[in-house]
Amino acid sequence: MYELNRQRLAEGKLSVESTAPSSLKPVRILQIGDGNFLRAFVDWMVDVTNGAGLMNAEVIMAQPIDRGIADLMKAQDQLFTVLLRGVQNGQPVQSKRLVSCVKDTLNPYTQWDAMLATMQDPALRFVVSNTTEAGIAYVPEAMVEGKCPANFPAKVTALLLARFKAFGGSPESGLVFLPAELIEANGTKLKNYLLQFAQAWDLPAEFINWVQAHNVFCNTLVDRIVPGFPAAEAEALFADFGYKDPLTVAAEPFLLWVIEGPAKIADELPLHKAGLDVVWTEDLQPYRTRKVRILNGAHTASSLAAYCAGLDTVREMTEDAVVSKFLNKVMFEEIVPFVPLPEAERKAYAETIVERFANPHIRHELISIALNSVSKWQVRVLPTIKDYAAKHGNSPAGLSFSLAALLTFYDGQFAANGDYQGLRQGQSYPIKDNADILVIMHAAWHGATDMGQVATSLLADIRLWGEDLTQVPGLAQQTTNALIRIKEIGIKSAMSAL
């Protein structure tokens, strides 16, 4: 079995898709983030678009923290494999591609000069990032000449300052920022924190004006499930590839990248012309609502009920006769009609979600989805219930049942070590949420005399939901009825009765 390098790629004897590398490609993209997601998302798309002859671009990748994969990338000539597996339109699909668009991977903490040199390249146009949800935040620190800042917006400020100085603040030297962090208004927040650093560091007004006038900070929405390195299958996959690649990353075929920004920029990054689902729009919100309510909302509305019913993974939900019917009911009858997009578009998206949930190559644990479920339910499910109630004068039965299932899941006890645990089929399970939420749940469950009191006290507690849910038409009554049925006949039988 061969080691992976560009000589092997140039020989054209690999059993994977690839694009012939070229030393003539300009570096158009600086990518701050070396994790599985960006490599299977942005880098894969750039490589596909290069291969289609629609773009001629290379990527400089940078570690967001001191520890990363720069050394591993260098050892295999900046190459890695992306393996896509799943179901589309009812048919199993699989592809494997050797991505060759990364020119170099830098550790900015030891190669800050190389980072600054990248920013001074006139061909550079885009900066992509994924530094985790906590990355886009303002954490004060001083600017030290010749040293990489620790905070991500501080890094961006220092890098842009170097570009401003190199090109004298020319309009054409401005960059387009495409943050992929999973927070709302990610581009706007990155820009605001950058300007906050500029003021804290007392940077010139000319620099601040250039940032605001000639750099574009796009809000984006990303969607692709990326499980990462397929460790259990690695040796078999390497035998199939014909080479070893410890940086192999597995992902689902589905992807979506919605970018809120000027349409004219789309032609500079023509990923959509390669048949990839990249949408440039003036308003990101309908797409965010679609994802949060349909994908995330269906996850949250069904996962706790399914877990309490004895299931362990999302795929098992799609295979269980009762739970799958419940999932389809809440998704297509209660959630989809209230997403503010054309009916055909929102229904088609929901149908892809069902296929994604059933992907046999992704093991998505329900107990992991259950983390911080109170805040998730508030954001992902409650708005749909309120829209439904406003139209029909009553809360939807399935989503009301999801709230009863959530309360059931949170019926637990504090262990001697302080952990909060529930009981399922005689076995304990962890309940993870903010400490104050766990205390409230425990007090309600162990201080009430009947299900109506449990439901009413918890729904009325604004500390949990930010408002009094007993004011939502029919929600308290439906939740109480569901709790009674769950306790009397079991959650799965109660779900079936819907």
Short mmCIF file of C-alpha atoms in Angstrom, two decimals:
data_model
loop_
_atom_site.label_atom_id
_atom_site.label_comp_id
_atom_site.label_asym_id
_atom_site.label_seq_id
_atom_site.Cartn_x
_atom_site.Cartn_y
_atom_site.Cartn_z
CA MET A 1 0.00 0.00 0.00
CA TYR A 2 1.36 3.40 -1.04
CA GLU A 3 1.93 6.52 1.01
CA LEU A 4 -0.17 9.44 -0.20
CA ASN A 5 1.71 12.16 -2.10
CA ARG A 6 1.41 14.35 -5.19
CA GLN A 7 3.68 12.14 -7.25
CA ARG A 8 1.18 9.30 -6.91
CA LEU A 9 -1.61 11.73 -7.81
CA ALA A 10 0.26 12.91 -10.92
CA GLU A 11 0.65 9.32 -12.11
CA GLY A 12 -3.14 9.10 -12.35
CA LYS A 13 -3.38 5.55 -10.99
CA LEU A 14 -5.54 6.20 -7.92
CA SER A 15 -9.00 4.64 -7.58
CA VAL A 16 -10.58 7.91 -6.46
CA GLU A 17 -11.82 11.05 -8.17
CA SER A 18 -9.28 13.86 -8.26
CA THR A 19 -8.30 17.08 -9.98
CA ALA A 20 -4.83 17.39 -11.44
CA PRO A 21 -2.90 19.79 -9.20
CA SER A 22 -1.16 22.80 -10.72
CA SER A 23 1.49 25.10 -9.34
CA LEU A 24 -0.05 27.89 -11.42
CA LYS A 25 -3.25 28.21 -9.38
CA PRO A 26 -3.41 31.44 -7.38
CA VAL A 27 -4.21 31.36 -3.67
CA ARG A 28 -7.70 32.83 -3.61
CA ILE A 29 -8.85 31.54 -0.21
CA LEU A 30 -7.43 31.73 3.29
CA GLN A 31 -9.15 29.15 5.45
CA ILE A 32 -8.88 29.58 9.22
CA GLY A 33 -9.88 26.16 10.46
CA ASP A 34 -8.45 22.73 9.68
CA GLY A 35 -11.20 20.51 11.05
CA ASN A 36 -13.21 17.78 9.39
CA PHE A 37 -16.13 20.05 8.54
CA LEU A 38 -14.32 22.65 6.46
CA ARG A 39 -12.25 20.03 4.69
CA ALA A 40 -15.35 18.04 3.70
CA PHE A 41 -17.34 21.18 2.93
CA VAL A 42 -15.42 24.16 1.56
CA ASP A 43 -12.25 22.41 0.37
CA TRP A 44 -14.24 19.62 -1.26
CA MET A 45 -16.42 22.16 -3.10
CA VAL A 46 -13.43 24.19 -4.27
CA ASP A 47 -11.76 21.03 -5.55
CA VAL A 48 -14.90 19.94 -7.42
CA THR A 49 -15.27 23.38 -8.98
CA ASN A 50 -11.61 23.44 -10.00
CA GLY A 51 -12.07 20.01 -11.56
CA ALA A 52 -15.07 21.24 -13.56
CA GLY A 53 -12.91 23.97 -15.07
CA LEU A 54 -15.06 26.69 -13.50
CA MET A 55 -12.49 27.99 -11.05
CA ASN A 56 -8.73 28.13 -10.72
CA ALA A 57 -7.98 28.54 -7.05
CA GLU A 58 -5.91 27.17 -4.22
CA VAL A 59 -6.43 27.37 -0.46
CA ILE A 60 -4.05 28.22 2.35
CA MET A 61 -5.32 26.45 5.45
CA ALA A 62 -4.48 27.70 8.95
CA GLN A 63 -4.91 26.00 12.29
CA PRO A 64 -7.22 28.01 14.56
CA ILE A 65 -5.28 26.84 17.63
CA ASP A 66 -1.69 25.79 18.26
CA ARG A 67 -2.51 22.09 17.97
CA GLY A 68 -3.76 20.93 14.59
CA ILE A 69 -3.04 18.92 11.47
CA ALA A 70 -0.38 21.07 9.78
CA ASP A 71 2.32 18.41 10.22
CA LEU A 72 0.04 15.62 9.00
CA MET A 73 -0.97 17.65 5.95
CA LYS A 74 2.66 18.36 5.11
CA ALA A 75 3.55 14.65 5.42
CA GLN A 76 1.11 13.80 2.61
CA ASP A 77 1.69 16.82 0.36
CA GLN A 78 -1.47 18.67 1.53
CA LEU A 79 -3.76 15.92 0.19
CA PHE A 80 -6.68 14.21 1.88
CA THR A 81 -9.68 12.08 0.92
CA VAL A 82 -13.35 12.94 1.30
CA LEU A 83 -15.72 9.96 1.36
CA LEU A 84 -19.40 10.75 0.77
CA ARG A 85 -21.99 8.07 1.61
CA GLY A 86 -25.73 8.18 2.04
CA VAL A 87 -29.11 8.01 0.35
CA GLN A 88 -30.44 10.44 -2.24
CA ASN A 89 -33.82 10.13 -3.96
CA GLY A 90 -34.19 6.70 -2.44
CA GLN A 91 -30.94 5.39 -3.89
CA PRO A 92 -27.66 4.68 -2.08
CA VAL A 93 -24.84 6.93 -3.25
CA GLN A 94 -21.11 6.91 -2.60
CA SER A 95 -18.16 8.87 -3.92
CA LYS A 96 -14.54 9.26 -2.91
CA ARG A 97 -12.44 12.25 -3.89
CA LEU A 98 -8.82 13.13 -3.28
CA VAL A 99 -8.82 16.86 -2.53
CA SER A 100 -5.75 18.64 -3.89
CA CYS A 101 -6.69 22.34 -3.72
CA VAL A 102 -4.85 23.03 -0.45
CA LYS A 103 -1.45 24.57 -1.18
CA ASP A 104 -0.19 24.72 2.40
CA THR A 105 -1.33 24.32 6.00
CA LEU A 106 0.06 26.80 8.51
CA ASN A 107 0.36 26.95 12.25
CA PRO A 108 -0.01 30.72 12.77
CA TYR A 109 1.44 30.49 16.27
CA THR A 110 4.79 29.39 14.84
CA GLN A 111 4.35 30.72 11.27
CA TRP A 112 2.85 34.16 11.80
CA ASP A 113 5.10 35.65 9.14
CA ALA A 114 3.69 33.16 6.61
CA MET A 115 0.16 34.16 7.61
CA LEU A 116 0.99 37.82 7.08
CA ALA A 117 2.56 37.00 3.71
CA THR A 118 -0.64 35.22 2.68
CA MET A 119 -2.66 38.31 3.52
CA GLN A 120 -0.30 40.41 1.38
CA ASP A 121 -0.93 38.26 -1.72
CA PRO A 122 -2.88 40.38 -4.24
CA ALA A 123 -4.67 37.25 -5.54
CA LEU A 124 -6.29 36.55 -2.17
CA ARG A 125 -10.01 37.31 -2.18
CA PHE A 126 -11.86 35.16 0.39
CA VAL A 127 -11.42 34.27 4.06
CA VAL A 128 -13.36 31.24 5.28
CA SER A 129 -13.47 30.20 8.92
CA ASN A 130 -14.82 27.64 11.34
CA THR A 131 -13.39 28.21 14.79
CA THR A 132 -16.34 26.62 16.69
CA GLU A 133 -19.35 28.57 17.93
CA ALA A 134 -17.22 30.07 20.71
CA GLY A 135 -14.65 31.39 18.25
CA ILE A 136 -16.51 34.52 17.22
CA ALA A 137 -16.39 36.39 20.50
CA TYR A 138 -14.62 39.41 21.91
CA VAL A 139 -11.94 38.45 24.40
CA PRO A 140 -9.71 41.47 25.13
CA GLU A 141 -6.00 41.14 24.42
CA ALA A 142 -3.17 43.45 23.48
CA MET A 143 -1.70 43.60 20.00
CA VAL A 144 1.91 42.37 20.09
CA GLU A 145 4.02 43.00 17.00
CA GLY A 146 5.13 39.75 15.35
CA LYS A 147 2.89 37.53 17.50
CA CYS A 148 -0.29 35.69 16.53
CA PRO A 149 -3.26 36.84 18.64
CA ALA A 150 -5.16 34.12 20.49
CA ASN A 151 -8.68 35.44 19.87
CA PHE A 152 -10.09 34.80 16.38
CA PRO A 153 -11.51 38.30 15.69
CA ALA A 154 -8.21 39.69 17.01
CA LYS A 155 -6.34 37.53 14.47
CA VAL A 156 -8.54 38.85 11.68
CA THR A 157 -7.93 42.43 12.80
CA ALA A 158 -4.15 41.97 12.79
CA LEU A 159 -4.21 40.19 9.43
CA LEU A 160 -6.37 42.85 7.80
CA LEU A 161 -4.10 45.56 9.18
CA ALA A 162 -1.17 43.90 7.41
CA ARG A 163 -3.13 43.83 4.15
CA PHE A 164 -4.19 47.46 4.57
CA LYS A 165 -0.58 48.52 5.00
CA ALA A 166 0.65 46.38 2.09
CA PHE A 167 -1.79 47.87 -0.43
CA GLY A 168 -2.24 51.35 0.99
CA GLY A 169 -5.93 50.80 1.67
CA SER A 170 -6.84 50.42 -1.99
CA PRO A 171 -10.50 49.53 -2.63
CA GLU A 172 -9.60 46.48 -4.71
CA SER A 173 -7.56 44.96 -1.87
CA GLY A 174 -10.66 44.39 0.26
CA LEU A 175 -11.64 40.81 1.10
CA VAL A 176 -14.83 38.78 1.39
CA PHE A 177 -15.33 36.97 4.72
CA LEU A 178 -17.42 33.79 4.79
CA PRO A 179 -17.55 32.53 8.40
CA ALA A 180 -19.02 29.03 8.79
CA GLU A 181 -19.42 29.13 12.56
CA LEU A 182 -22.88 27.93 13.62
CA ILE A 183 -24.13 31.16 15.14
CA GLU A 184 -26.70 33.60 13.86
CA ALA A 185 -25.37 36.69 12.05
CA ASN A 186 -21.86 35.22 12.08
CA GLY A 187 -20.46 37.70 9.55
CA THR A 188 -21.99 40.72 11.24
CA LYS A 189 -20.67 39.66 14.63
CA LEU A 190 -17.17 39.01 13.27
CA LYS A 191 -17.11 42.50 11.74
CA ASN A 192 -18.36 44.15 14.93
CA TYR A 193 -15.72 42.42 17.08
CA LEU A 194 -13.03 43.32 14.56
CA LEU A 195 -14.01 46.98 14.78
CA GLN A 196 -14.03 46.70 18.57
CA PHE A 197 -10.42 45.48 18.46
CA ALA A 198 -9.51 48.26 16.05
CA GLN A 199 -10.76 50.81 18.55
CA ALA A 200 -9.17 49.07 21.54
CA TRP A 201 -5.82 48.97 19.71
CA ASP A 202 -6.22 52.61 18.63
CA LEU A 203 -5.76 51.75 14.95
CA PRO A 204 -5.93 54.54 12.34
CA ALA A 205 -9.29 55.87 11.24
CA GLU A 206 -8.23 55.22 7.64
CA PHE A 207 -7.94 51.51 8.41
CA ILE A 208 -11.37 51.41 10.05
CA ASN A 209 -12.90 53.23 7.07
CA TRP A 210 -11.26 50.75 4.67
CA VAL A 211 -12.59 47.79 6.64
CA GLN A 212 -16.11 49.16 6.54
CA ALA A 213 -16.12 50.39 2.94
CA HIS A 214 -14.17 47.76 1.03
CA ASN A 215 -14.42 44.46 2.96
CA VAL A 216 -17.55 42.33 2.88
CA PHE A 217 -18.62 40.26 5.89
CA CYS A 218 -21.29 37.81 4.79
CA ASN A 219 -23.67 36.04 7.11
CA THR A 220 -23.80 32.37 6.16
CA LEU A 221 -25.68 29.18 6.94
CA VAL A 222 -23.93 25.82 6.48
CA ASP A 223 -25.40 22.33 6.51
CA ARG A 224 -23.65 19.00 6.03
CA ILE A 225 -23.29 16.16 8.52
CA VAL A 226 -19.61 15.25 8.78
CA PRO A 227 -18.93 12.28 11.10
CA GLY A 228 -15.19 12.59 10.49
CA PHE A 229 -12.53 9.90 10.30
CA PRO A 230 -14.11 6.44 9.76
CA ALA A 231 -11.81 4.67 12.22
CA ALA A 232 -13.70 1.37 12.31
CA GLU A 233 -13.37 0.97 8.53
CA ALA A 234 -10.01 2.62 7.99
CA GLU A 235 -7.94 -0.38 6.88
CA ALA A 236 -10.61 -1.62 4.46
CA LEU A 237 -10.99 1.87 3.01
CA PHE A 238 -7.23 2.30 2.61
CA ALA A 239 -7.08 -1.01 0.74
CA ASP A 240 -9.83 0.28 -1.55
CA PHE A 241 -8.09 3.65 -2.07
CA GLY A 242 -4.72 2.05 -2.70
CA TYR A 243 -3.03 4.35 -0.20
CA LYS A 244 -3.07 5.23 3.49
CA ASP A 245 -4.75 8.47 4.48
CA PRO A 246 -5.18 9.16 8.20
CA LEU A 247 -6.83 12.47 7.24
CA THR A 248 -9.73 10.78 5.44
CA VAL A 249 -13.00 12.46 6.34
CA ALA A 250 -16.44 10.90 5.85
CA ALA A 251 -19.54 12.99 5.23
CA GLU A 252 -23.07 12.77 3.90
CA PRO A 253 -23.77 13.67 0.24
CA PHE A 254 -26.19 16.46 1.17
CA LEU A 255 -24.81 19.97 1.57
CA LEU A 256 -26.16 23.49 1.67
CA TRP A 257 -24.32 26.78 1.90
CA VAL A 258 -26.49 29.89 2.03
CA ILE A 259 -24.57 33.16 1.76
CA GLU A 260 -26.16 36.51 2.49
CA GLY A 261 -24.15 38.85 0.34
CA PRO A 262 -23.90 40.78 -2.95
CA ALA A 263 -24.88 38.59 -5.90
CA LYS A 264 -21.99 39.96 -7.99
CA ILE A 265 -19.53 38.17 -5.70
CA ALA A 266 -21.06 34.80 -6.60
CA ASP A 267 -19.28 34.80 -9.96
CA GLU A 268 -15.94 35.11 -8.16
CA LEU A 269 -16.70 31.94 -6.19
CA PRO A 270 -18.76 29.98 -8.75
CA LEU A 271 -19.39 26.88 -6.66
CA HIS A 272 -23.07 26.95 -7.64
CA LYS A 273 -22.12 26.66 -11.32
CA ALA A 274 -20.58 23.26 -10.56
CA GLY A 275 -24.01 21.99 -9.52
CA LEU A 276 -23.35 22.49 -5.81
CA ASP A 277 -26.14 23.73 -3.54
CA VAL A 278 -24.67 27.14 -2.79
CA VAL A 279 -27.23 29.94 -2.58
CA TRP A 280 -26.44 33.66 -2.65
CA THR A 281 -29.30 35.70 -1.24
CA GLU A 282 -30.18 39.11 0.12
CA ASP A 283 -32.06 37.52 3.04
CA LEU A 284 -30.72 34.49 4.88
CA GLN A 285 -33.54 34.30 7.41
CA PRO A 286 -36.03 32.09 5.50
CA TYR A 287 -33.30 29.48 4.98
CA ARG A 288 -32.28 29.65 8.62
CA THR A 289 -35.90 29.28 9.66
CA ARG A 290 -36.24 26.28 7.33
CA LYS A 291 -33.20 24.55 8.80
CA VAL A 292 -33.90 25.41 12.43
CA ARG A 293 -37.56 24.47 12.29
CA ILE A 294 -37.48 21.43 9.98
CA LEU A 295 -34.10 19.77 10.54
CA ASN A 296 -33.33 20.90 14.08
CA GLY A 297 -36.97 21.11 15.10
CA ALA A 298 -37.75 17.57 13.95
CA HIS A 299 -34.63 16.34 15.75
CA THR A 300 -35.62 18.00 19.01
CA ALA A 301 -39.32 17.18 18.77
CA SER A 302 -38.76 13.46 18.21
CA SER A 303 -35.41 12.52 19.77
CA LEU A 304 -36.40 12.63 23.46
CA ALA A 305 -39.63 10.73 22.84
CA ALA A 306 -37.71 8.14 20.84
CA TYR A 307 -35.04 7.83 23.51
CA CYS A 308 -37.58 7.39 26.28
CA ALA A 309 -39.22 4.72 24.08
CA GLY A 310 -35.97 2.70 24.14
CA LEU A 311 -34.29 3.79 20.89
CA ASP A 312 -30.70 4.99 20.72
CA THR A 313 -30.01 6.56 17.30
CA VAL A 314 -31.68 8.80 14.74
CA ARG A 315 -31.59 6.00 12.19
CA GLU A 316 -33.51 3.73 14.58
CA MET A 317 -36.19 6.42 14.73
CA THR A 318 -36.69 6.15 10.98
CA GLU A 319 -36.88 2.34 11.14
CA ASP A 320 -39.32 2.07 14.08
CA ALA A 321 -42.93 1.78 12.88
CA VAL A 322 -44.41 3.96 15.63
CA VAL A 323 -41.70 6.60 16.02
CA SER A 324 -41.29 7.08 12.26
CA LYS A 325 -45.01 7.83 11.94
CA PHE A 326 -44.74 10.33 14.79
CA LEU A 327 -41.71 11.94 13.12
CA ASN A 328 -43.54 12.26 9.80
CA LYS A 329 -46.63 13.65 11.51
CA VAL A 330 -44.83 16.47 13.31
CA MET A 331 -42.60 17.24 10.34
CA PHE A 332 -45.07 17.29 7.45
CA GLU A 333 -48.35 18.17 9.21
CA GLU A 334 -47.20 20.54 11.93
CA ILE A 335 -43.78 22.02 11.09
CA VAL A 336 -43.48 22.28 7.30
CA PRO A 337 -46.68 24.32 6.71
CA PHE A 338 -45.32 27.14 8.88
CA VAL A 339 -41.92 27.61 7.23
CA PRO A 340 -42.01 30.89 5.22
CA LEU A 341 -40.94 29.45 1.85
CA PRO A 342 -42.86 28.14 -1.19
CA GLU A 343 -44.64 24.87 -0.38
CA ALA A 344 -42.75 22.77 -2.92
CA GLU A 345 -39.40 24.01 -1.64
CA ARG A 346 -40.08 23.44 2.05
CA LYS A 347 -41.63 20.00 1.39
CA ALA A 348 -38.70 18.91 -0.78
CA TYR A 349 -36.28 19.99 1.94
CA ALA A 350 -38.22 17.98 4.54
CA GLU A 351 -38.06 14.90 2.33
CA THR A 352 -34.27 15.20 2.14
CA ILE A 353 -34.20 15.39 5.95
CA VAL A 354 -35.99 12.04 6.20
CA GLU A 355 -33.35 10.48 3.94
CA ARG A 356 -30.55 12.09 5.92
CA PHE A 357 -31.95 10.78 9.19
CA ALA A 358 -31.97 7.27 7.70
CA ASN A 359 -28.36 7.38 6.45
CA PRO A 360 -26.88 3.98 7.43
CA HIS A 361 -23.36 5.43 7.49
CA ILE A 362 -24.06 7.97 10.23
CA ARG A 363 -24.60 6.94 13.84
CA HIS A 364 -26.22 9.94 15.51
CA GLU A 365 -26.85 9.19 19.17
CA LEU A 366 -30.15 10.45 20.57
CA ILE A 367 -28.59 11.05 23.97
CA SER A 368 -26.12 13.47 22.37
CA ILE A 369 -28.98 15.37 20.71
CA ALA A 370 -30.60 15.58 24.16
CA LEU A 371 -27.89 17.94 25.45
CA ASN A 372 -29.43 21.26 26.62
CA SER A 373 -32.84 20.27 25.27
CA VAL A 374 -34.79 23.00 27.07
CA SER A 375 -33.11 25.86 25.19
CA LYS A 376 -33.16 23.84 21.95
CA TRP A 377 -36.90 23.18 22.26
CA GLN A 378 -37.54 26.86 22.97
CA VAL A 379 -35.71 27.97 19.81
CA ARG A 380 -36.52 25.12 17.45
CA VAL A 381 -40.05 23.96 18.33
CA LEU A 382 -41.89 26.64 20.29
CA PRO A 383 -42.11 29.18 17.40
CA THR A 384 -43.88 26.59 15.24
CA ILE A 385 -46.35 25.79 18.04
CA LYS A 386 -47.16 29.49 18.43
CA ASP A 387 -47.66 29.93 14.67
CA TYR A 388 -49.91 26.85 14.58
CA ALA A 389 -51.93 28.06 17.58
CA ALA A 390 -52.34 31.51 16.07
CA LYS A 391 -53.89 29.97 12.96
CA HIS A 392 -55.91 27.11 14.49
CA GLY A 393 -56.69 28.38 17.99
CA ASN A 394 -55.07 25.32 19.56
CA SER A 395 -51.61 23.81 19.86
CA PRO A 396 -50.60 20.94 17.55
CA ALA A 397 -50.96 17.48 19.09
CA GLY A 398 -47.59 16.09 18.00
CA LEU A 399 -45.44 19.03 19.08
CA SER A 400 -47.37 19.30 22.34
CA PHE A 401 -46.55 15.62 22.87
CA SER A 402 -42.88 16.47 22.24
CA LEU A 403 -43.01 18.85 25.20
CA ALA A 404 -44.52 16.12 27.38
CA ALA A 405 -41.72 13.80 26.23
CA LEU A 406 -39.15 16.45 27.15
CA LEU A 407 -40.60 16.81 30.65
CA THR A 408 -40.63 13.02 30.98
CA PHE A 409 -36.98 12.84 29.95
CA TYR A 410 -36.10 15.43 32.64
CA ASP A 411 -37.79 13.43 35.41
CA GLY A 412 -34.64 12.46 37.31
CA GLN A 413 -32.64 12.31 40.52
CA PHE A 414 -29.39 13.88 41.63
CA ALA A 415 -26.67 11.29 42.24
CA ALA A 416 -24.21 11.51 45.11
CA ASN A 417 -21.61 13.09 42.79
CA GLY A 418 -24.06 15.80 41.71
CA ASP A 419 -24.91 14.32 38.31
CA TYR A 420 -28.57 14.44 37.33
CA GLN A 421 -29.87 11.13 35.97
CA GLY A 422 -33.06 9.70 34.58
CA LEU A 423 -34.17 6.08 34.46
CA ARG A 424 -35.00 4.21 31.27
CA GLN A 425 -35.92 0.54 31.29
CA GLY A 426 -34.16 0.07 34.62
CA GLN A 427 -30.95 1.78 33.45
CA SER A 428 -29.81 5.28 34.35
CA TYR A 429 -29.03 7.87 31.69
CA PRO A 430 -27.36 11.30 31.98
CA ILE A 431 -29.45 14.46 31.76
CA LYS A 432 -27.19 17.34 30.73
CA ASP A 433 -28.35 20.94 30.96
CA ASN A 434 -27.69 24.13 32.89
CA ALA A 435 -27.63 23.49 36.65
CA ASP A 436 -30.52 25.85 37.39
CA ILE A 437 -32.72 24.10 34.83
CA LEU A 438 -32.04 20.70 36.38
CA VAL A 439 -32.95 22.03 39.84
CA ILE A 440 -36.24 23.44 38.52
CA MET A 441 -37.13 20.17 36.78
CA HIS A 442 -36.31 18.08 39.84
CA ALA A 443 -38.32 20.30 42.16
CA ALA A 444 -41.40 20.17 39.91
CA TRP A 445 -41.34 16.42 39.46
CA HIS A 446 -40.78 15.65 43.11
CA GLY A 447 -42.96 18.37 44.59
CA ALA A 448 -46.14 17.84 42.58
CA THR A 449 -49.01 15.50 43.32
CA ASP A 450 -50.30 14.91 39.77
CA MET A 451 -49.33 15.34 36.10
CA GLY A 452 -51.41 18.48 35.73
CA GLN A 453 -49.43 20.17 38.48
CA VAL A 454 -46.13 19.06 36.94
CA ALA A 455 -47.09 20.40 33.51
CA THR A 456 -48.60 23.66 34.74
CA SER A 457 -45.74 24.56 37.08
CA LEU A 458 -43.07 23.85 34.48
CA LEU A 459 -44.86 25.47 31.54
CA ALA A 460 -45.51 28.61 33.57
CA ASP A 461 -41.88 28.97 34.66
CA ILE A 462 -40.40 31.77 32.55
CA ARG A 463 -36.91 30.83 33.76
CA LEU A 464 -37.13 27.82 31.45
CA TRP A 465 -38.77 29.25 28.34
CA GLY A 466 -38.46 33.02 28.61
CA GLU A 467 -42.26 33.27 28.79
CA ASP A 468 -45.32 31.66 30.37
CA LEU A 469 -46.28 28.76 28.09
CA THR A 470 -49.64 28.30 29.78
CA GLN A 471 -50.67 31.36 27.74
CA VAL A 472 -50.21 29.47 24.45
CA PRO A 473 -53.70 28.24 23.50
CA GLY A 474 -54.20 24.58 24.37
CA LEU A 475 -50.55 23.81 25.11
CA ALA A 476 -50.85 23.20 28.85
CA GLN A 477 -53.92 20.99 28.46
CA GLN A 478 -52.45 18.95 25.62
CA THR A 479 -49.16 18.54 27.46
CA THR A 480 -50.96 17.44 30.62
CA ASN A 481 -53.05 14.90 28.70
CA ALA A 482 -49.94 13.53 27.02
CA LEU A 483 -48.11 13.22 30.35
CA ILE A 484 -51.04 11.30 31.81
CA ARG A 485 -51.09 8.90 28.85
CA ILE A 486 -47.31 8.44 29.01
CA LYS A 487 -47.47 7.51 32.69
CA GLU A 488 -50.50 5.25 32.24
CA ILE A 489 -49.66 3.28 29.07
CA GLY A 490 -46.02 4.09 28.33
CA ILE A 491 -44.53 6.60 25.92
CA LYS A 492 -44.57 4.42 22.83
CA SER A 493 -48.21 3.42 23.22
CA ALA A 494 -49.08 7.05 23.90
CA MET A 495 -47.21 8.08 20.79
CA SER A 496 -49.02 5.44 18.76
CA ALA A 497 -52.39 6.76 19.98
CA LEU A 498 -51.68 10.07 18.26
#
